[in-house]
Amino acid sequence: MDGKPARRPSDAKSKPFDLVYLASCPLISKIYGGVSTVESLDLRSEHKAFMATIRNSGKKFRFKRDYATVRRLGTNLVLGCRVLHYTGHGLENGLAFEDDCGVMHIVPTETLRELMAAGAKEEEVKLVFVAACHSESTGRAFVEAGVKHVIAVKISEKVADAGARHFMNSFYLSLLMGRTVQNAFTMAVETLKAIPNLPTADDEAKKYLLLPRNADHNVQIFPKLGRGGIDDYTDQLALENLPASVDHFTGRNLEVQRIVEMFVKERKRLITICGEAGIGKTAVAIDAAKFLLHRGVFKDGVIFLRFQDREDLDIESVAEQIAEGMGLEIPTHRICRALNREMRKKEALLIMDGLDSLVAQVGKKKRAFLIFIRELLQDCANLRVLATCKAPIGIERGIEEVEFPLKGMYIGDICKLFYKLTGGRVTAEAVGIEDFCTSNEILEALSKHKLITEIIQGHPYTCWSAAKRFVKVLDLDKVAKQMSFEKMPSSPQNPTAERTPSDGYTVRPSPNTAPRKVEVKEDHAYVYSPVSPNSFNGSDRERKFSEYEKRASEILTTQAKTFWDYFKPELEVSWERFKEHLAFHFKRIAGVQRGLDNDDLQTACVYVQTLAKRRKLSFSHRGLTAQSFQLWWDYWYMPLVRTIVRVRNIWDNGHIMGVSFDKNKIKARIVNGPVGAFMLRMSANNPGCLAMGFVGQDQPKEILHILIDNRRGDFKVKFNNGEVQTYETLEDLILQCKRVTILYPGNKGKHAVFGNAGMHGNEDEDGPS
């Protein structure tokens, strides 16, 4: 995608693009102090459907697709576009972009607002479509930057991929045919409601927002598009002959990202993926190569050479293959020298797959082959080689060879792979649990079955073979019995390798093997040593991690799992450690400067136990468990965070008290104040709601309290007559309420604090009650 630039018409610099499509697909996340894989999105299907929509319109359309990095976003804003579309992961406080090495880069809403305001030409970006979950706050940031029309998803909601594609295609088709933004949005909502085989269609349609609310969206974005085809300004891909990716490739994001990082950041020249047969070396190499290809790292080509079962070491034929793949016409006489000369200025990646038979040979032929590779790399400074072999190929001088050992997959990942390979035919009955259970419960039960723990043991090829058998008999026990008597490819010694935040992963040995540890050299190559760590019991460690994974499987959301993995492999987290990490996490996820104080953190711990008691869950006074943590996260913490995001500026200025403040504390602060004195606080008993206490007009003075419900996105209060009034912002609510005048602490008039932004209507006579 970012390879050689596409040829543009002469007016390419003078006219903005009609639409810039930014896609984000990072491999891993390093936020909140831990490392975790990022859920993959089906961007290929979405883009294919989107392009079909554009072609169906029959309009002449200037289009560009790019990957979402801050640099590329800034570049496209400077070049100009009418519509900016983002697709990827969204968070309450920002969007998930990529960095150059495939790591998730969270861009806060405030940064996006400033970047949009600074980079976009005046009145040029007319519409922004944020196709990401929880993107409401980001959408409001674009509105604040001057964008007149923004489509986003409610901050508390996730959207289904299928529904999102239908909504997007219907919206853009209407827009391209000259309809207004409002009409196109309404059409997309109604289309989504009518989609068959989508049971939650009505609920999905309600998740989309057209911002700003109550604004005039009866505006055409493309009123005069002529007939014609697509002018695609997407950067052309480099030459490549990569085979198709392995079906259902999953569970290798950490390894793929590490290879990408070594090529891009550390500038390694030669990396050899080592491992036993069937462990997935080729699949990892292809996926890493495709990631690098689409990001434009190698602008002159990505060439794949297959050497499996090749006994000869004909250097000339290898050189011919490389030249053919690169599209070079060179003389056959002294072809190796001619190849080196032609490749000196090329920025390319050469994948040499399956070098086992070649490396296993001895004598002059092998030495000649190694010299050929070494001289090719020495002569061509921008050439990189990614090899796959059971062992290092053995280049000893001149070029550093980085050995990358590939081990078995996580138990959780291998279960997902098995489930996908069987087409989802693993049922509750097959794993021996009750019907009407979730897919996560099926996967958890599957992870304990003998077929996974004793036969497959994290080995991808064995998993594929077992899945193929299971589809025929639909009986896990029968497949396990069959395979236990057959000679399958040797299983890895660490079927559940523990990935760590370091440059690699630490081997968690099987109970029947000697423990091994990883030594990371200064060049970050992976070298395995047979030395056992002191006081290390592989069996105990294995059981501890197995129990951790079992309990952590109860945590369903990605963000919650990332938070909890910070404590891995602890089964019970002390309250002090929990409060320490929560204080750090809250500021990051909410995008605020002011954090929770000690009293607020203590209140959070209290409500972990309170919620567990209400649901009759087992809990410990000594610390936090995964089950009680998940309940607290969903029903208390995330509603709090979403509300804080919406009132971020008011919170940072200290005008809202934390969850540790209750009615009594508010009363003690304002009871001696004048009539109309008021304070705001976050409610602990009603997560996601605010509360306002104020001095009433009655004598003796009475402190009145009202609840402000923000859990649905708006600020709702109940009046004395029983009616419910909705306000778009908290400022609107306060400025229109006649019964509150002076904000505590600070003793400031409400207009001095909140301005006059909300004074567009009459103040409420009675105020909320």
mmCIF file of N, CA, C and O in Angstrom, residues 230-269:
data_model
loop_
_atom_site.group_PDB
_atom_site.id
_atom_site.type_symbol
_atom_site.label_atom_id
_atom_site.label_comp_id
_atom_site.label_asym_id
_atom_site.label_seq_id
_atom_site.Cartn_x
_atom_site.Cartn_y
_atom_site.Cartn_z
ATOM 1 N N ILE A 230 -13.072 5.020 -10.957
ATOM 2 C CA ILE A 230 -12.345 5.406 -9.751
ATOM 3 C C ILE A 230 -10.938 5.853 -10.122
ATOM 4 O O ILE A 230 -10.213 5.140 -10.820
ATOM 5 N N ASP A 231 -10.563 7.043 -9.671
ATOM 6 C CA ASP A 231 -9.163 7.469 -9.738
ATOM 7 C C ASP A 231 -8.514 7.074 -8.416
ATOM 8 O O ASP A 231 -8.691 7.733 -7.392
ATOM 9 N N ASP A 232 -7.812 5.950 -8.449
ATOM 10 C CA ASP A 232 -7.247 5.396 -7.212
ATOM 11 C C ASP A 232 -5.817 5.888 -7.034
ATOM 12 O O ASP A 232 -4.926 5.576 -7.819
ATOM 13 N N TYR A 233 -5.591 6.678 -5.973
ATOM 14 C CA TYR A 233 -4.277 7.242 -5.679
ATOM 15 C C TYR A 233 -3.544 6.461 -4.589
ATOM 16 O O TYR A 233 -2.553 6.930 -4.049
ATOM 17 N N THR A 234 -4.055 5.275 -4.291
ATOM 18 C CA THR A 234 -3.387 4.425 -3.309
ATOM 19 C C THR A 234 -2.000 4.054 -3.822
ATOM 20 O O THR A 234 -1.833 3.702 -4.998
ATOM 21 N N ASP A 235 -1.000 4.117 -2.947
ATOM 22 C CA ASP A 235 0.360 3.768 -3.353
ATOM 23 C C ASP A 235 0.422 2.312 -3.801
ATOM 24 O O ASP A 235 -0.125 1.416 -3.148
ATOM 25 N N GLN A 236 1.101 2.098 -4.920
ATOM 26 C CA GLN A 236 1.177 0.760 -5.491
ATOM 27 C C GLN A 236 2.061 -0.140 -4.643
ATOM 28 O O GLN A 236 3.057 0.289 -4.072
ATOM 29 N N LEU A 237 1.667 -1.428 -4.584
ATOM 30 C CA LEU A 237 2.500 -2.404 -3.891
ATOM 31 C C LEU A 237 3.736 -2.718 -4.719
ATOM 32 O O LEU A 237 3.722 -2.633 -5.946
ATOM 33 N N ALA A 238 4.784 -3.097 -4.021
ATOM 34 C CA ALA A 238 6.008 -3.504 -4.703
ATOM 35 C C ALA A 238 5.800 -4.874 -5.361
ATOM 36 O O ALA A 238 4.807 -5.568 -5.109
ATOM 37 N N LEU A 239 6.745 -5.256 -6.218
ATOM 38 C CA LEU A 239 6.705 -6.582 -6.820
ATOM 39 C C LEU A 239 6.729 -7.644 -5.729
ATOM 40 O O LEU A 239 7.452 -7.514 -4.738
ATOM 41 N N GLU A 240 5.945 -8.680 -5.918
ATOM 42 C CA GLU A 240 5.943 -9.769 -4.932
ATOM 43 C C GLU A 240 5.398 -11.031 -5.567
ATOM 44 O O GLU A 240 4.618 -10.983 -6.515
ATOM 45 N N ASN A 241 5.828 -12.178 -5.037
ATOM 46 C CA ASN A 241 5.309 -13.469 -5.483
ATOM 47 C C ASN A 241 4.946 -14.332 -4.283
ATOM 48 O O ASN A 241 5.137 -15.546 -4.288
ATOM 49 N N LEU A 242 4.432 -13.680 -3.234
ATOM 50 C CA LEU A 242 4.122 -14.385 -1.995
ATOM 51 C C LEU A 242 2.951 -15.336 -2.186
ATOM 52 O O LEU A 242 1.965 -14.992 -2.842
ATOM 53 N N PRO A 243 3.034 -16.521 -1.596
ATOM 54 C CA PRO A 243 1.870 -17.421 -1.633
ATOM 55 C C PRO A 243 0.771 -16.902 -0.722
ATOM 56 O O PRO A 243 0.978 -15.981 0.073
ATOM 57 N N ALA A 244 -0.410 -17.489 -0.837
ATOM 58 C CA ALA A 244 -1.528 -17.080 0.008
ATOM 59 C C ALA A 244 -1.236 -17.413 1.465
ATOM 60 O O ALA A 244 -0.504 -18.360 1.771
ATOM 61 N N SER A 245 -1.814 -16.610 2.349
ATOM 62 C CA SER A 245 -1.642 -16.870 3.777
ATOM 63 C C SER A 245 -2.298 -18.194 4.143
ATOM 64 O O SER A 245 -3.245 -18.652 3.498
ATOM 65 N N VAL A 246 -1.790 -18.810 5.193
ATOM 66 C CA VAL A 246 -2.344 -20.071 5.678
ATOM 67 C C VAL A 246 -3.763 -19.833 6.188
ATOM 68 O O VAL A 246 -4.038 -18.831 6.857
ATOM 69 N N ASP A 247 -4.679 -20.753 5.877
ATOM 70 C CA ASP A 247 -6.062 -20.621 6.331
ATOM 71 C C ASP A 247 -6.119 -20.547 7.852
ATOM 72 O O ASP A 247 -5.440 -21.300 8.552
ATOM 73 N N HIS A 248 -6.929 -19.617 8.340
ATOM 74 C CA HIS A 248 -7.167 -19.462 9.784
ATOM 75 C C HIS A 248 -5.874 -19.182 10.557
ATOM 76 O O HIS A 248 -5.726 -19.618 11.696
ATOM 77 N N PHE A 249 -4.946 -18.476 9.917
ATOM 78 C CA PHE A 249 -3.706 -18.112 10.612
ATOM 79 C C PHE A 249 -4.045 -17.277 11.841
ATOM 80 O O PHE A 249 -4.713 -16.249 11.752
ATOM 81 N N THR A 250 -3.600 -17.712 13.009
ATOM 82 C CA THR A 250 -3.932 -16.999 14.248
ATOM 83 C C THR A 250 -2.896 -17.325 15.307
ATOM 84 O O THR A 250 -2.152 -18.303 15.208
ATOM 85 N N GLY A 251 -2.845 -16.482 16.333
ATOM 86 C CA GLY A 251 -2.031 -16.781 17.500
ATOM 87 C C GLY A 251 -0.556 -16.490 17.375
ATOM 88 O O GLY A 251 0.222 -16.868 18.256
ATOM 89 N N ARG A 252 -0.128 -15.820 16.293
ATOM 90 C CA ARG A 252 1.303 -15.579 16.100
ATOM 91 C C ARG A 252 1.635 -14.087 15.988
ATOM 92 O O ARG A 252 2.687 -13.729 15.456
ATOM 93 N N ASN A 253 0.770 -13.219 16.488
ATOM 94 C CA ASN A 253 1.014 -11.782 16.369
ATOM 95 C C ASN A 253 2.304 -11.343 17.045
ATOM 96 O O ASN A 253 3.019 -10.474 16.539
ATOM 97 N N LEU A 254 2.606 -11.915 18.197
ATOM 98 C CA LEU A 254 3.819 -11.526 18.918
ATOM 99 C C LEU A 254 5.065 -11.849 18.101
ATOM 100 O O LEU A 254 6.004 -11.046 18.026
ATOM 101 N N GLU A 255 5.086 -13.041 17.491
ATOM 102 C CA GLU A 255 6.253 -13.443 16.707
ATOM 103 C C GLU A 255 6.380 -12.601 15.433
ATOM 104 O O GLU A 255 7.482 -12.155 15.073
ATOM 105 N N VAL A 256 5.244 -12.376 14.759
ATOM 106 C CA VAL A 256 5.271 -11.566 13.533
ATOM 107 C C VAL A 256 5.749 -10.152 13.847
ATOM 108 O O VAL A 256 6.596 -9.590 13.135
ATOM 109 N N GLN A 257 5.228 -9.566 14.928
ATOM 110 C CA GLN A 257 5.631 -8.196 15.290
ATOM 111 C C GLN A 257 7.105 -8.121 15.618
ATOM 112 O O GLN A 257 7.786 -7.151 15.266
ATOM 113 N N ARG A 258 7.631 -9.136 16.288
ATOM 114 C CA ARG A 258 9.057 -9.112 16.654
ATOM 115 C C ARG A 258 9.947 -9.154 15.413
ATOM 116 O O ARG A 258 10.960 -8.459 15.338
ATOM 117 N N ILE A 259 9.555 -9.956 14.432
ATOM 118 C CA ILE A 259 10.325 -10.015 13.182
ATOM 119 C C ILE A 259 10.263 -8.669 12.468
ATOM 120 O O ILE A 259 11.277 -8.154 11.968
ATOM 121 N N VAL A 260 9.063 -8.079 12.404
ATOM 122 C CA VAL A 260 8.912 -6.754 11.788
ATOM 123 C C VAL A 260 9.802 -5.741 12.494
ATOM 124 O O VAL A 260 10.498 -4.941 11.844
ATOM 125 N N GLU A 261 9.814 -5.775 13.810
ATOM 126 C CA GLU A 261 10.608 -4.815 14.578
ATOM 127 C C GLU A 261 12.096 -4.982 14.318
ATOM 128 O O GLU A 261 12.839 -4.001 14.214
ATOM 129 N N MET A 262 12.557 -6.222 14.214
ATOM 130 C CA MET A 262 13.988 -6.452 13.967
ATOM 131 C C MET A 262 14.405 -5.939 12.589
ATOM 132 O O MET A 262 15.514 -5.434 12.423
ATOM 133 N N PHE A 263 13.526 -6.056 11.596
ATOM 134 C CA PHE A 263 13.859 -5.539 10.272
ATOM 135 C C PHE A 263 13.763 -4.015 10.219
ATOM 136 O O PHE A 263 14.647 -3.347 9.664
ATOM 137 N N VAL A 264 12.718 -3.449 10.797
ATOM 138 C CA VAL A 264 12.444 -2.017 10.642
ATOM 139 C C VAL A 264 13.254 -1.173 11.614
ATOM 140 O O VAL A 264 13.896 -0.197 11.217
ATOM 141 N N LYS A 265 13.228 -1.527 12.877
ATOM 142 C CA LYS A 265 13.832 -0.699 13.915
ATOM 143 C C LYS A 265 15.294 -1.033 14.154
ATOM 144 O O LYS A 265 16.132 -0.140 14.296
ATOM 145 N N GLU A 266 15.595 -2.335 14.194
ATOM 146 C CA GLU A 266 16.965 -2.749 14.523
ATOM 147 C C GLU A 266 17.833 -2.971 13.302
ATOM 148 O O GLU A 266 19.034 -3.233 13.434
ATOM 149 N N ARG A 267 17.222 -2.891 12.117
ATOM 150 C CA ARG A 267 17.942 -2.977 10.841
ATOM 151 C C ARG A 267 18.736 -4.274 10.696
ATOM 152 O O ARG A 267 19.857 -4.298 10.182
ATOM 153 N N LYS A 268 18.183 -5.392 11.146
ATOM 154 C CA LYS A 268 18.841 -6.685 10.976
ATOM 155 C C LYS A 268 18.827 -7.076 9.503
ATOM 156 O O LYS A 268 17.891 -6.764 8.774
ATOM 157 N N ARG A 269 19.876 -7.775 9.087
ATOM 158 C CA ARG A 269 20.026 -8.131 7.682
ATOM 159 C C ARG A 269 19.547 -9.543 7.371
ATOM 160 O O ARG A 269 18.980 -9.805 6.314
#
